[in-house]
């Protein structure tokens, strides 16, 4: 099938008409020569010839537009994925840092950072045996020795080795009415000081408390 270029065809028609106007004889009384063919007929024929190419052109235009739309959509999707990936990486990094910090600090530091009242409550009710003591106190050493002979391992809080030791003693005063050391608790029940512990041991009350879980 011979392809017709409309623009080239129009150019040829114009050139041919120009040549005919300069070579053909004119009518009497006319300043311009009369062409042998009708330009309107040629243009009409050219339009008829170009009609079959319109669907092809429109199809090409539509496909080109779809291509650019798909390309733009892909680029937008890539940008969204890049932003989401960056956000997820930053979030994971933050969670990892906080997790490492929590592991390094540990529960002891968490307890220390809480209020003295909450610390005392936690120590008393989270341990089978809790002793509030001072490292140099002879009565505290006697209490520790009693539990050692009973093969029990108490949780000991040395108040003189803590910055908040004085505040903890104030909490003990509000809790049991005493601020002296030692203060012994067994399964959440207050026993008292060194003499109180010895009396509970002799009466068997201490052993019965230790058996309770």
C-alpha positions as CSV (number, residue, x, y, z in Angstrom):
1,X,0.0,0.0,0.0
2,X,1.4,3.4,-1.0
3,X,1.6,5.9,1.9
4,X,0.6,9.5,1.0
5,X,2.2,12.3,2.9
6,X,-0.5,15.1,3.0
7,X,2.0,17.9,3.6
8,X,4.2,16.9,0.8
9,X,1.2,16.5,-1.5
10,X,0.0,20.0,-0.8
11,X,3.4,21.4,-1.5
12,X,3.5,19.6,-4.9
13,X,0.0,21.0,-5.7
14,X,1.1,24.6,-4.9
15,X,4.2,24.3,-7.0
16,X,2.3,22.8,-9.9
17,X,-0.3,25.5,-9.7
18,X,2.4,28.2,-9.6
19,X,4.0,26.8,-12.8
20,X,0.7,26.5,-14.6
21,X,-0.2,30.1,-13.8
22,X,3.0,31.3,-15.5
23,X,2.8,29.0,-18.5
24,X,-0.9,28.6,-19.4
25,X,-2.6,31.2,-21.7
26,X,-5.1,33.5,-20.1
27,X,-8.7,34.3,-21.1
28,X,-9.3,37.6,-22.9
29,X,-9.7,40.4,-20.4
30,X,-8.1,38.2,-17.5
31,X,-4.9,39.2,-15.8
32,X,-4.1,35.7,-14.6
33,X,-3.9,32.4,-16.5
34,X,-6.6,29.9,-16.0
35,X,-5.2,26.6,-14.6
36,X,-6.2,23.4,-16.2
37,X,-7.2,21.7,-12.9
38,X,-9.2,22.9,-9.9
39,X,-7.2,23.4,-6.8
40,X,-10.4,22.8,-4.7
41,X,-10.8,19.4,-6.3
42,X,-7.2,18.5,-5.5
43,X,-7.5,19.6,-1.9
44,X,-10.7,17.7,-1.5
45,X,-9.1,14.6,-2.9
46,X,-6.1,15.0,-0.6
47,X,-8.4,15.2,2.4
48,X,-10.2,12.0,1.3
49,X,-6.8,10.3,1.0
50,X,-5.7,11.4,4.5
51,X,-8.9,10.3,6.2
52,X,-7.8,6.6,6.7
53,X,-4.7,7.9,8.6
54,X,-6.8,9.7,11.3
55,X,-7.5,6.5,13.4
56,X,-3.9,5.5,13.3
57,X,-2.8,9.0,14.4
58,X,-5.3,9.0,17.2
59,X,-4.3,5.6,18.3
60,X,-0.7,6.6,18.4
61,X,-1.6,9.7,20.4
62,X,-3.6,7.7,22.9
63,X,-0.9,5.1,23.4
64,X,1.7,7.8,23.9
65,X,-0.4,9.5,26.5
66,X,-1.0,6.2,28.3
67,X,2.8,5.5,28.3
68,X,3.6,8.8,29.9
69,X,0.8,8.3,32.5
70,X,2.1,4.9,33.4
71,X,5.7,6.2,33.6
72,X,4.5,9.0,35.9
73,X,2.6,6.6,38.1
74,X,5.6,4.3,38.4
75,X,7.8,7.2,39.4
76,X,5.3,8.3,42.0
77,X,5.0,4.8,43.4
78,X,8.8,4.5,43.6
79,X,9.0,7.8,45.5
80,X,6.3,6.6,48.0
81,X,8.1,3.3,48.5
82,X,11.4,5.1,49.1
83,X,9.8,7.4,51.7
84,X,8.1,4.4,53.5
85,X,11.3,2.4,53.5
86,X,13.2,5.3,55.0
87,X,10.6,5.8,57.7
88,X,10.5,2.1,58.6
89,X,14.3,2.0,58.8
90,X,14.4,5.0,61.1
91,X,11.6,3.6,63.3
92,X,13.4,0.2,63.6
93,X,16.6,2.0,64.5
94,X,14.9,4.0,67.3
95,X,13.2,0.9,68.7
96,X,16.6,-0.9,68.7
97,X,18.3,2.0,70.5
98,X,15.6,2.1,73.2
99,X,15.7,-1.6,73.6
100,X,19.5,-1.6,74.1
101,X,19.2,1.3,76.6
102,X,16.5,-0.6,78.6
103,X,18.6,-3.8,78.7
104,X,21.8,-1.9,79.8
105,X,20.1,0.0,82.6
106,X,18.3,-3.0,83.9
107,X,15.6,-3.4,86.5
108,X,17.8,-2.2,89.4
109,X,18.2,1.3,87.9
110,X,14.5,1.3,87.1
111,X,13.7,0.7,90.7
112,X,16.2,3.3,91.9
113,X,14.6,5.9,89.7
114,X,11.1,5.3,91.2
115,X,9.9,6.9,94.4
116,X,11.1,5.6,97.8
117,X,7.6,4.5,98.7
118,X,7.1,2.5,95.5
119,X,10.6,1.0,96.0
120,X,9.8,-0.2,99.5
121,X,6.5,-1.7,98.4
122,X,8.2,-3.5,95.6
123,X,10.9,-4.9,97.8
124,X,8.5,-6.1,100.5
125,X,6.0,-7.8,98.3
126,X,8.3,-9.1,95.6
127,X,10.7,-11.1,97.8
128,X,10.2,-13.9,100.2
129,X,12.5,-12.3,102.8
130,X,13.3,-8.6,102.8
131,X,15.7,-6.9,105.2
132,X,16.3,-3.1,105.4
133,X,19.7,-2.9,106.9
134,X,22.9,-1.0,107.3
135,X,26.2,-2.6,106.5
136,X,28.0,-1.6,109.8
137,X,25.1,-2.4,112.1
138,X,25.7,-5.5,114.5
139,X,22.0,-6.2,114.9
140,X,21.6,-6.3,111.1
141,X,24.5,-8.8,111.0
142,X,22.8,-11.0,113.6
143,X,19.6,-11.1,111.5
144,X,21.5,-12.1,108.4
145,X,23.3,-14.8,110.3
146,X,19.9,-16.2,111.5
147,X,18.7,-16.6,108.0
148,X,22.0,-18.0,106.9
149,X,21.6,-20.7,109.5
150,X,18.1,-21.4,108.2
151,X,19.6,-21.7,104.7
152,X,17.4,-18.8,103.4
153,X,18.6,-16.1,101.1
154,X,17.1,-12.8,102.0
155,X,16.9,-9.7,99.8
156,X,19.0,-7.0,101.6
157,X,18.8,-3.3,101.2
158,X,21.8,-1.5,102.7
159,X,20.5,1.9,103.4
160,X,23.9,3.4,104.2
161,X,25.0,2.5,100.7
162,X,22.2,4.3,98.9
163,X,21.6,8.0,98.2
164,X,17.9,7.7,99.1
165,X,18.5,5.7,102.3
166,X,17.2,8.4,104.5
167,X,14.0,8.8,102.5
168,X,13.5,5.0,102.6
169,X,13.7,5.1,106.4
170,X,11.0,7.8,106.4
171,X,8.8,5.5,104.4
172,X,9.5,2.6,106.8
173,X,8.5,4.9,109.7
174,X,5.2,5.6,108.0
175,X,4.7,2.0,107.1
176,X,5.5,0.1,110.3
177,X,6.0,2.9,112.8
178,X,9.8,2.4,113.1
179,X,12.8,3.9,111.3
180,X,15.5,1.8,113.0
181,X,17.4,-1.0,111.4
182,X,17.1,-3.9,110.8
183,X,13.5,-4.2,109.6
184,X,12.6,-7.7,108.5
185,X,9.7,-8.8,106.3
186,X,8.7,-12.4,105.5
187,X,6.2,-13.0,102.7
188,X,5.0,-9.4,102.9
189,X,4.4,-9.6,106.7
190,X,6.4,-7.3,109.0
191,X,8.5,-9.2,111.6
192,X,10.4,-6.3,113.2
193,X,14.0,-6.0,114.4
194,X,16.6,-8.3,115.6
195,X,14.9,-9.2,118.9
196,X,11.6,-9.6,117.2
197,X,13.1,-12.1,114.7
198,X,14.7,-14.1,117.5
199,X,11.4,-14.3,119.4
200,X,9.6,-15.4,116.2
201,X,12.3,-18.1,115.7
202,X,11.9,-19.5,119.2
203,X,8.1,-19.5,119.0
204,X,8.1,-21.3,115.6
205,X,6.2,-18.4,114.0
206,X,9.1,-17.6,111.7
207,X,9.2,-21.1,110.4
208,X,5.5,-21.2,109.6
209,X,5.8,-17.9,107.7
210,X,8.7,-19.2,105.7
211,X,6.7,-22.3,104.7
212,X,4.0,-20.0,103.2
213,X,4.4,-19.4,99.5
